[in-house]
mmCIF file of C-alpha atoms in Angstrom:
data_model
loop_
_atom_site.group_PDB
_atom_site.id
_atom_site.type_symbol
_atom_site.label_atom_id
_atom_site.label_comp_id
_atom_site.label_asym_id
_atom_site.label_seq_id
_atom_site.Cartn_x
_atom_site.Cartn_y
_atom_site.Cartn_z
ATOM 1 C CA MET A 1 131.681 81.356 87.906
ATOM 2 C CA VAL A 2 129.252 79.713 90.340
ATOM 3 C CA ARG A 3 128.521 81.223 93.761
ATOM 4 C CA SER A 4 126.061 80.186 96.458
ATOM 5 C CA TRP A 5 124.591 81.333 99.744
ATOM 6 C CA GLY A 6 121.734 80.342 102.029
ATOM 7 C CA VAL A 7 120.990 77.224 104.047
ATOM 8 C CA LYS A 8 123.925 74.975 104.919
ATOM 9 C CA ASP A 9 122.804 71.862 103.061
ATOM 10 C CA GLU A 10 121.490 73.859 100.075
ATOM 11 C CA VAL A 11 118.253 71.866 99.686
ATOM 12 C CA PRO A 12 115.888 73.193 98.553
ATOM 13 C CA LYS A 13 118.070 75.322 96.310
ATOM 14 C CA LEU A 14 117.428 77.781 93.498
ATOM 15 C CA LEU A 15 119.764 77.975 90.515
ATOM 16 C CA VAL A 16 119.984 81.428 88.884
ATOM 17 C CA ASP A 17 121.527 81.566 85.417
ATOM 18 C CA ALA A 18 122.662 85.166 84.800
ATOM 19 C CA HIS A 19 123.666 84.491 81.189
ATOM 20 C CA LEU A 20 120.147 83.369 80.276
ATOM 21 C CA ILE A 21 118.759 86.497 81.952
ATOM 22 C CA TYR A 22 121.153 88.552 79.829
ATOM 23 C CA GLN A 23 119.929 86.793 76.680
ATOM 24 C CA ASN A 24 116.279 87.263 77.672
ATOM 25 C CA THR A 25 116.932 90.949 78.303
ATOM 26 C CA MET A 26 118.469 91.429 74.869
ATOM 27 C CA ALA A 27 115.467 89.769 73.218
ATOM 28 C CA VAL A 28 112.922 91.895 75.089
ATOM 29 C CA VAL A 29 114.871 95.145 74.729
ATOM 30 C CA ASP A 30 115.232 94.575 70.986
ATOM 31 C CA VAL A 31 111.506 94.193 70.356
ATOM 32 C CA CYS A 32 110.738 97.195 72.592
ATOM 33 C CA ARG A 33 113.258 99.415 70.812
ATOM 34 C CA LYS A 34 111.658 98.581 67.490
ATOM 35 C CA ALA A 35 108.386 99.880 68.966
ATOM 36 C CA GLY A 36 110.099 103.083 70.149
ATOM 37 C CA LEU A 37 110.308 102.074 73.817
ATOM 38 C CA GLU A 38 113.145 101.915 76.305
ATOM 39 C CA VAL A 39 113.178 99.353 79.118
ATOM 40 C CA PHE A 40 113.824 99.566 82.839
ATOM 41 C CA GLY A 41 114.751 96.166 84.254
ATOM 42 C CA VAL A 42 112.760 95.232 87.355
ATOM 43 C CA THR A 43 114.621 93.261 90.029
ATOM 44 C CA LYS A 44 112.010 92.879 92.771
ATOM 45 C CA GLY A 45 111.416 89.272 91.708
ATOM 46 C CA VAL A 46 115.002 88.436 92.703
ATOM 47 C CA GLY A 47 115.310 90.588 95.815
ATOM 48 C CA GLY A 48 117.419 93.209 94.055
ATOM 49 C CA LEU A 49 120.170 90.715 93.244
ATOM 50 C CA PRO A 50 123.093 92.728 91.791
ATOM 51 C CA THR A 51 124.133 89.884 89.460
ATOM 52 C CA VAL A 52 120.727 89.954 87.808
ATOM 53 C CA ALA A 53 120.729 93.748 87.585
ATOM 54 C CA ARG A 54 124.114 93.666 85.847
ATOM 55 C CA ALA A 55 122.864 91.038 83.404
ATOM 56 C CA MET A 56 119.878 93.240 82.579
ATOM 57 C CA LEU A 57 122.066 96.311 82.114
ATOM 58 C CA ALA A 58 124.429 94.381 79.863
ATOM 59 C CA GLY A 59 121.367 93.272 77.894
ATOM 60 C CA GLY A 60 120.340 96.856 77.179
ATOM 61 C CA VAL A 61 118.005 98.189 79.872
ATOM 62 C CA VAL A 62 118.479 101.897 80.606
ATOM 63 C CA GLY A 63 118.024 101.621 84.363
ATOM 64 C CA ILE A 64 116.929 99.363 87.205
ATOM 65 C CA ALA A 65 113.580 99.501 89.000
ATOM 66 C CA ASP A 66 112.426 97.893 92.221
ATOM 67 C CA SER A 67 109.551 98.298 94.649
ATOM 68 C CA ARG A 68 111.736 97.849 97.738
ATOM 69 C CA LEU A 69 114.008 100.660 98.847
ATOM 70 C CA ALA A 70 116.331 98.188 100.583
ATOM 71 C CA ASN A 71 116.869 96.422 97.244
ATOM 72 C CA LEU A 72 117.816 99.685 95.531
ATOM 73 C CA GLU A 73 120.225 100.472 98.360
ATOM 74 C CA ARG A 74 121.756 97.039 97.901
ATOM 75 C CA LEU A 75 122.192 97.660 94.191
ATOM 76 C CA ARG A 76 123.816 101.051 94.636
ATOM 77 C CA SER A 77 126.160 99.807 97.349
ATOM 78 C CA SER A 78 127.232 96.979 95.019
ATOM 79 C CA GLY A 79 128.595 99.583 92.607
ATOM 80 C CA ILE A 80 125.730 99.835 90.132
ATOM 81 C CA GLY A 81 125.641 103.431 88.888
ATOM 82 C CA ALA A 82 122.671 103.216 86.494
ATOM 83 C CA PRO A 83 119.508 105.241 87.170
ATOM 84 C CA LEU A 84 117.422 103.687 89.949
ATOM 85 C CA MET A 85 113.633 103.826 89.926
ATOM 86 C CA LEU A 86 111.430 103.189 92.978
ATOM 87 C CA LEU A 87 108.223 101.523 91.822
ATOM 88 C CA ARG A 88 106.199 101.888 95.015
ATOM 89 C CA SER A 89 105.467 105.115 96.861
ATOM 90 C CA PRO A 90 107.650 105.207 99.966
ATOM 91 C CA THR A 91 106.383 105.295 103.502
ATOM 92 C CA MET A 92 106.969 108.529 105.379
ATOM 93 C CA GLY A 93 109.724 106.801 107.337
ATOM 94 C CA GLU A 94 111.602 106.080 104.097
ATOM 95 C CA ILE A 95 111.424 109.569 102.621
ATOM 96 C CA SER A 96 114.891 110.774 103.609
ATOM 97 C CA ARG A 97 116.522 107.581 102.264
ATOM 98 C CA VAL A 98 114.601 107.929 99.016
ATOM 99 C CA ALA A 99 115.739 111.519 98.598
ATOM 100 C CA ALA A 100 119.359 110.453 99.112
ATOM 101 C CA LEU A 101 119.303 107.533 96.692
ATOM 102 C CA VAL A 102 116.463 107.291 94.185
ATOM 103 C CA ASP A 103 116.658 108.960 90.770
ATOM 104 C CA ILE A 104 113.059 108.378 89.630
ATOM 105 C CA LEU A 105 109.988 107.770 91.772
ATOM 106 C CA LEU A 106 106.598 106.481 90.671
ATOM 107 C CA CYS A 107 104.127 108.264 92.918
ATOM 108 C CA SER A 108 100.409 108.892 93.260
ATOM 109 C CA SER A 109 100.228 110.691 96.616
ATOM 110 C CA LEU A 110 100.624 114.451 96.916
ATOM 111 C CA PRO A 111 101.499 114.322 100.651
ATOM 112 C CA THR A 112 104.314 111.911 99.769
ATOM 113 C CA ILE A 113 105.607 114.221 97.041
ATOM 114 C CA ASN A 114 105.448 117.161 99.427
ATOM 115 C CA ALA A 115 107.455 115.285 102.068
ATOM 116 C CA LEU A 116 109.954 114.185 99.436
ATOM 117 C CA SER A 117 110.406 117.789 98.352
ATOM 118 C CA LYS A 118 111.454 118.810 101.854
ATOM 119 C CA ALA A 119 113.841 115.869 102.140
ATOM 120 C CA ALA A 120 115.336 116.513 98.700
ATOM 121 C CA ILE A 121 116.110 120.120 99.646
ATOM 122 C CA LYS A 122 117.995 118.893 102.720
ATOM 123 C CA GLN A 123 119.888 116.391 100.594
ATOM 124 C CA ARG A 124 120.538 119.064 97.922
ATOM 125 C CA ARG A 125 119.216 116.688 95.292
ATOM 126 C CA GLU A 126 116.487 116.720 92.693
ATOM 127 C CA VAL A 127 114.224 113.688 92.480
ATOM 128 C CA GLN A 128 112.277 112.973 89.317
ATOM 129 C CA ALA A 129 108.651 112.039 89.932
ATOM 130 C CA ILE A 130 106.393 110.200 87.512
ATOM 131 C CA LEU A 131 102.760 110.689 88.439
ATOM 132 C CA MET A 132 100.868 107.407 88.272
ATOM 133 C CA VAL A 133 97.426 107.505 86.661
ATOM 134 C CA GLU A 134 94.577 105.158 87.602
ATOM 135 C CA MET A 135 93.520 103.395 84.407
ATOM 136 C CA GLY A 136 91.410 100.493 85.588
ATOM 137 C CA ASP A 137 93.467 98.109 87.717
ATOM 138 C CA ARG A 138 92.315 99.835 90.908
ATOM 139 C CA ARG A 139 95.650 99.809 92.654
ATOM 140 C CA GLU A 140 97.840 102.933 92.803
ATOM 141 C CA GLY A 141 97.096 105.920 90.618
ATOM 142 C CA ILE A 142 95.573 109.389 90.515
ATOM 143 C CA MET A 143 92.122 109.567 88.971
ATOM 144 C CA PRO A 144 92.437 111.342 85.596
ATOM 145 C CA ASP A 145 90.042 114.149 86.542
ATOM 146 C CA GLU A 146 92.219 114.963 89.588
ATOM 147 C CA LEU A 147 95.511 114.853 87.723
ATOM 148 C CA GLY A 148 95.636 118.529 86.770
ATOM 149 C CA ASP A 149 95.284 119.711 90.369
ATOM 150 C CA VAL A 150 97.936 117.303 91.657
ATOM 151 C CA LEU A 151 100.311 118.282 88.878
ATOM 152 C CA GLY A 152 99.732 121.977 89.489
ATOM 153 C CA THR A 153 100.869 121.593 93.083
ATOM 154 C CA ALA A 154 103.661 119.075 92.536
ATOM 155 C CA GLU A 155 105.464 120.993 89.804
ATOM 156 C CA LYS A 156 105.824 124.011 92.101
ATOM 157 C CA LEU A 157 107.659 122.046 94.798
ATOM 158 C CA PRO A 158 111.437 122.572 95.041
ATOM 159 C CA GLY A 159 113.610 119.482 94.803
ATOM 160 C CA ILE A 160 111.010 117.720 92.657
ATOM 161 C CA ARG A 161 110.872 117.542 88.888
ATOM 162 C CA VAL A 162 107.743 116.015 87.469
ATOM 163 C CA ARG A 163 109.125 113.786 84.730
ATOM 164 C CA GLY A 164 105.857 112.594 83.188
ATOM 165 C CA LEU A 165 102.953 110.191 83.624
ATOM 166 C CA GLY A 166 102.774 106.469 84.178
ATOM 167 C CA THR A 167 100.331 103.665 84.776
ATOM 168 C CA ASN A 168 100.211 100.124 86.108
ATOM 169 C CA LEU A 169 97.910 97.375 84.871
ATOM 170 C CA ALA A 170 97.232 93.634 85.260
ATOM 171 C CA CYS A 171 98.415 93.440 88.880
ATOM 172 C CA LEU A 172 95.388 93.678 91.184
ATOM 173 C CA ALA A 173 92.199 93.537 89.146
ATOM 174 C CA GLY A 174 93.787 92.032 86.044
ATOM 175 C CA ALA A 175 92.870 95.012 83.851
ATOM 176 C CA MET A 176 94.676 94.391 80.574
ATOM 177 C CA PRO A 177 96.678 96.985 78.659
ATOM 178 C CA THR A 178 95.027 98.099 75.437
ATOM 179 C CA ALA A 179 96.165 100.214 72.521
ATOM 180 C CA SER A 180 93.370 102.686 73.215
ATOM 181 C CA GLY A 181 94.421 102.938 76.859
ATOM 182 C CA MET A 182 98.021 103.651 75.923
ATOM 183 C CA THR A 183 96.863 106.267 73.427
ATOM 184 C CA TYR A 184 94.742 107.869 76.145
ATOM 185 C CA LEU A 185 97.731 108.010 78.508
ATOM 186 C CA GLY A 186 99.794 109.583 75.751
ATOM 187 C CA ASP A 187 97.066 112.151 75.100
ATOM 188 C CA LEU A 188 96.984 113.052 78.801
ATOM 189 C CA ALA A 189 100.741 113.568 78.798
ATOM 190 C CA ASN A 190 100.554 115.677 75.647
ATOM 191 C CA GLU A 191 97.798 117.778 77.187
ATOM 192 C CA LEU A 192 99.581 118.387 80.492
ATOM 193 C CA GLY A 193 103.238 118.268 79.498
ATOM 194 C CA PRO A 194 103.857 120.965 76.838
ATOM 195 C CA GLY A 195 106.005 123.889 77.890
ATOM 196 C CA LYS A 196 107.894 122.020 80.600
ATOM 197 C CA ALA A 197 111.598 122.715 81.061
ATOM 198 C CA ALA A 198 112.482 119.158 80.004
ATOM 199 C CA PRO A 199 110.589 116.722 77.784
ATOM 200 C CA TRP A 200 108.146 114.457 79.541
ATOM 201 C CA THR A 201 108.259 110.697 79.384
ATOM 202 C CA ILE A 202 105.570 108.048 79.666
ATOM 203 C CA SER A 203 106.097 105.080 81.971
ATOM 204 C CA ALA A 204 103.699 102.977 79.963
ATOM 205 C CA GLY A 205 103.395 99.826 82.051
ATOM 206 C CA ASN A 206 104.922 96.537 83.058
ATOM 207 C CA SER A 207 105.488 93.137 81.458
ATOM 208 C CA SER A 208 101.771 92.822 80.730
ATOM 209 C CA ALA A 209 102.114 95.486 78.013
ATOM 210 C CA LEU A 210 104.480 93.365 75.925
ATOM 211 C CA GLY A 211 101.602 91.490 74.305
ATOM 212 C CA LEU A 212 100.587 94.630 72.455
ATOM 213 C CA ILE A 213 104.093 94.964 71.050
ATOM 214 C CA TYR A 214 104.458 91.371 69.927
ATOM 215 C CA GLU A 215 101.013 91.542 68.307
ATOM 216 C CA GLY A 216 101.940 94.739 66.458
ATOM 217 C CA LYS A 217 99.264 96.746 68.262
ATOM 218 C CA TRP A 218 101.440 99.215 70.175
ATOM 219 C CA PRO A 219 100.312 102.784 69.340
ATOM 220 C CA ASN A 220 102.621 105.487 68.068
ATOM 221 C CA LEU A 221 103.275 107.755 71.050
ATOM 222 C CA SER A 222 104.634 111.230 70.404
ATOM 223 C CA LEU A 223 106.554 111.396 73.702
ATOM 224 C CA PRO A 224 109.488 109.244 74.851
ATOM 225 C CA ALA A 225 108.248 106.149 76.670
ATOM 226 C CA HIS A 226 109.521 103.122 78.509
ATOM 227 C CA LEU A 227 108.246 99.876 80.005
ATOM 228 C CA ARG A 228 109.175 98.390 83.382
ATOM 229 C CA ILE A 229 109.949 94.739 82.677
ATOM 230 C CA GLY A 230 110.728 92.094 85.267
ATOM 231 C CA GLU A 231 108.753 88.862 85.001
ATOM 232 C CA SER A 232 108.960 88.546 81.211
ATOM 233 C CA ILE A 233 112.747 88.914 81.306
ATOM 234 C CA LEU A 234 113.228 86.609 84.270
ATOM 235 C CA LEU A 235 110.855 83.826 83.206
ATOM 236 C CA GLY A 236 110.819 84.384 79.450
ATOM 237 C CA TRP A 237 107.064 84.381 79.022
ATOM 238 C CA ASP A 238 104.055 86.550 78.284
ATOM 239 C CA VAL A 239 102.645 87.266 81.729
ATOM 240 C CA MET A 240 99.053 87.219 80.479
ATOM 241 C CA THR A 241 99.203 83.923 78.569
ATOM 242 C CA LYS A 242 102.285 82.259 80.124
ATOM 243 C CA LYS A 243 103.445 81.400 76.604
ATOM 244 C CA PRO A 244 107.194 81.678 75.817
ATOM 245 C CA LEU A 245 108.321 84.924 74.217
ATOM 246 C CA PRO A 246 110.330 84.674 70.993
ATOM 247 C CA GLY A 247 114.069 84.445 71.553
ATOM 248 C CA THR A 248 113.818 83.886 75.314
ATOM 249 C CA SER A 249 114.635 80.989 77.623
ATOM 250 C CA GLN A 250 112.386 79.682 80.367
ATOM 251 C CA ALA A 251 115.326 78.052 82.164
ATOM 252 C CA ALA A 252 116.923 81.044 83.890
ATOM 253 C CA PHE A 253 115.673 79.724 87.239
ATOM 254 C CA ARG A 254 115.504 76.129 88.410
ATOM 255 C CA LEU A 255 114.401 74.922 91.837
ATOM 256 C CA PHE A 256 115.757 71.663 93.256
ATOM 257 C CA ALA A 257 114.045 69.893 96.145
ATOM 258 C CA GLU A 258 114.714 66.555 97.822
ATOM 259 C CA VAL A 259 112.335 63.624 98.264
ATOM 260 C CA ILE A 260 111.917 62.543 101.898
ATOM 261 C CA GLU A 261 109.285 59.844 101.374
ATOM 262 C CA ALA A 262 108.101 57.683 98.468
ATOM 263 C CA ALA A 263 105.334 55.116 98.872
ATOM 264 C CA ARG A 264 102.097 53.698 97.489
ATOM 265 C CA LYS A 265 99.059 55.305 99.141
ATOM 266 C CA PRO A 266 95.339 55.773 98.501
ATOM 267 C CA SER A 267 94.638 59.041 96.704
ATOM 268 C CA LEU A 268 91.451 59.817 98.643
ATOM 269 C CA PRO A 269 91.381 60.824 102.317
ATOM 270 C CA GLY A 270 90.120 58.403 104.901
ATOM 271 C CA GLY A 271 87.099 59.326 107.022
ATOM 272 C CA PRO A 272 85.266 62.659 107.241
ATOM 273 C CA THR A 273 87.060 65.716 105.877
ATOM 274 C CA GLY A 274 86.942 69.450 106.515
ATOM 275 C CA CYS A 275 89.181 72.384 105.682
ATOM 276 C CA ASN A 276 92.907 71.815 105.474
ATOM 277 C CA ALA A 277 95.585 73.763 107.334
ATOM 278 C CA PHE A 278 95.042 76.756 105.058
ATOM 279 C CA ASP A 279 91.235 76.834 105.358
ATOM 280 C CA GLU A 280 90.780 75.320 101.912
ATOM 281 C CA GLU A 281 88.246 72.673 101.005
ATOM 282 C CA ILE A 282 90.087 70.239 98.739
ATOM 283 C CA GLN A 283 88.422 67.945 96.206
ATOM 284 C CA PRO A 284 91.167 65.391 95.481
ATOM 285 C CA LEU A 285 91.310 63.441 92.249
ATOM 286 C CA ASP A 286 90.559 59.736 92.647
ATOM 287 C CA ARG A 287 93.693 58.020 91.346
ATOM 288 C CA GLY A 288 93.147 54.831 93.315
ATOM 289 C CA THR A 289 96.166 53.546 95.202
ATOM 290 C CA HIS A 290 99.197 55.034 93.513
ATOM 291 C CA ARG A 291 102.807 56.123 93.926
ATOM 292 C CA ARG A 292 103.369 59.322 95.867
ATOM 293 C CA ALA A 293 106.463 61.239 96.881
ATOM 294 C CA ILE A 294 106.897 63.953 99.503
ATOM 295 C CA LEU A 295 109.370 66.802 99.121
ATOM 296 C CA ALA A 296 111.080 68.801 101.859
ATOM 297 C CA LEU A 297 109.509 71.933 100.401
ATOM 298 C CA GLY A 298 106.373 73.876 101.299
ATOM 299 C CA ARG A 299 104.543 77.153 101.436
ATOM 300 C CA GLN A 300 107.011 78.499 103.969
ATOM 301 C CA ASP A 301 109.515 78.337 101.113
ATOM 302 C CA LEU A 302 107.250 79.342 98.204
ATOM 303 C CA GLY A 303 104.270 81.209 99.663
ATOM 304 C CA SER A 304 101.334 80.893 97.285
ATOM 305 C CA GLY A 305 103.672 80.297 94.344
ATOM 306 C CA LYS A 306 103.583 77.255 92.121
ATOM 307 C CA VAL A 307 106.214 74.768 91.036
ATOM 308 C CA MET A 308 106.075 72.853 87.746
ATOM 309 C CA PRO A 309 108.052 69.598 87.558
ATOM 310 C CA ILE A 310 110.523 69.355 84.689
ATOM 311 C CA ASP A 311 109.613 65.664 84.404
ATOM 312 C CA PRO A 312 106.193 65.652 82.664
ATOM 313 C CA GLY A 313 105.377 62.353 84.356
ATOM 314 C CA ILE A 314 105.313 64.015 87.792
ATOM 315 C CA GLU A 315 102.313 65.984 89.022
ATOM 316 C CA VAL A 316 101.972 68.242 92.077
ATOM 317 C CA VAL A 317 99.078 66.975 94.227
ATOM 318 C CA GLY A 318 99.264 69.613 96.947
ATOM 319 C CA MET A 319 101.426 71.661 99.250
ATOM 320 C CA THR A 320 101.332 72.380 102.978
ATOM 321 C CA SER A 321 103.610 74.598 105.026
ATOM 322 C CA ASP A 322 106.589 72.234 104.918
ATOM 323 C CA HIS A 323 105.676 69.400 102.538
ATOM 324 C CA THR A 324 104.848 69.060 98.845
ATOM 325 C CA VAL A 325 103.063 65.908 97.701
ATOM 326 C CA LEU A 326 103.659 64.546 94.208
ATOM 327 C CA ALA A 327 102.029 61.879 92.066
ATOM 328 C CA ILE A 328 104.939 59.941 90.543
ATOM 329 C CA ASP A 329 103.298 57.007 88.756
ATOM 330 C CA GLU A 330 104.489 58.217 85.348
ATOM 331 C CA ALA A 331 107.901 59.512 86.434
ATOM 332 C CA LYS A 332 110.659 58.869 83.912
ATOM 333 C CA SER A 333 113.132 57.616 86.510
ATOM 334 C CA ALA A 334 113.037 55.896 89.893
ATOM 335 C CA ILE A 335 112.240 58.184 92.800
ATOM 336 C CA ARG A 336 113.240 57.379 96.353
ATOM 337 C CA PRO A 337 114.214 59.290 99.508
ATOM 338 C CA GLY A 338 117.286 61.362 98.697
ATOM 339 C CA THR A 339 116.313 61.910 95.052
ATOM 340 C CA GLN A 340 116.536 65.574 94.033
ATOM 341 C CA LEU A 341 113.866 66.715 91.609
ATOM 342 C CA GLU A 342 113.946 69.782 89.364
ATOM 343 C CA PHE A 343 111.162 72.349 88.942
ATOM 344 C CA ARG A 344 110.259 75.554 87.142
ATOM 345 C CA LEU A 345 108.536 78.287 89.160
ATOM 346 C CA ASP A 346 105.871 80.851 88.453
ATOM 347 C CA TYR A 347 106.478 84.476 89.430
ATOM 348 C CA GLY A 348 104.959 84.087 92.896
ATOM 349 C CA GLY A 349 107.179 81.091 93.563
ATOM 350 C CA LEU A 350 110.255 82.965 92.359
ATOM 351 C CA LEU A 351 109.478 85.965 94.575
ATOM 352 C CA ALA A 352 109.091 83.750 97.634
ATOM 353 C CA ALA A 353 112.067 81.470 96.936
ATOM 354 C CA MET A 354 114.414 84.414 96.417
ATOM 355 C CA THR A 355 113.435 85.967 99.749
ATOM 356 C CA SER A 356 113.140 82.755 101.778
ATOM 357 C CA PRO A 357 116.025 82.086 104.180
ATOM 358 C CA TYR A 358 115.263 78.373 103.819
ATOM 359 C CA VAL A 359 116.047 78.208 100.090
ATOM 360 C CA GLY A 360 119.704 78.172 99.093
ATOM 361 C CA LYS A 361 120.730 80.208 96.067
ATOM 362 C CA ILE A 362 123.308 79.231 93.461
ATOM 363 C CA ILE A 363 124.324 81.979 91.026
ATOM 364 C CA LYS A 364 125.767 80.985 87.673
ATOM 365 C CA ASP A 365 127.420 84.036 86.102
#
């Protein structure tokens, strides 16, 4: 079944193939299970799209995770009953909604946990909290030497059950997961977790941790553990190297955009130059006078994301807010106004396209 929504004329448009996402999920879940890990499927890259969440669940993930509370609410209201994990600490204004909905929360702020405790009591619910540990990426996380004090307070709060420890890497500073780092996180959990009413778990990272598994370097952890995987399932690649993962497809998402101009033009600007509209100083490649095409697609649709033409003879020259300029000298077929061209996206482009009201979406179940 094919469904669509978005702009009336559906150009640009994003094709989402749920079956390929299902296949990618099975491939990733299989290799993680062999390493002793469960997988939570992350849907923030697709705006919490229920079709994608269902494909991930059918492929073997044990729950769905997202950084946006509104996305989790959308998933639950669509009938998804699997455990829901909130990846980002909520704002104080979201606390009551979190207490009513979320099953597992990744959190690094004691005031947030305290507020959640009060809201959970009112909702007559228990929320599981995984305390995030700072391990080098310098984003969220409790410093290891402060972890004992935070835990000592959090585990006494009613309505809260500390479920274990977690970490996040390769997002802000690009700190890479290592076997020694994962072992250290496991040792921390073993040190702090014994004697709890229920076994602890380790939320051991995101898609960036998969490289250790595929390379056979994942350590043997004594506690149950899971990974939070989004990008590698959606795009079928290793997020650190951008190389395809075994058994996955890189065609689950395809962006189509229409050409609005095609002409021969000089490749170098005329006259003095300064910064462009985005305060960038561009050093264009001298191609001489060559064939160029302009797409009705820009940063307002894709943010800072990138598009990669399916036709290897087409090259992206640059992008402004509403236009994308292509070099088309080596294109395999004739390109003229009205031609629709096909592209792959990186993760930033996927995030932006899925949330842009200007990009139509076509869902292939």
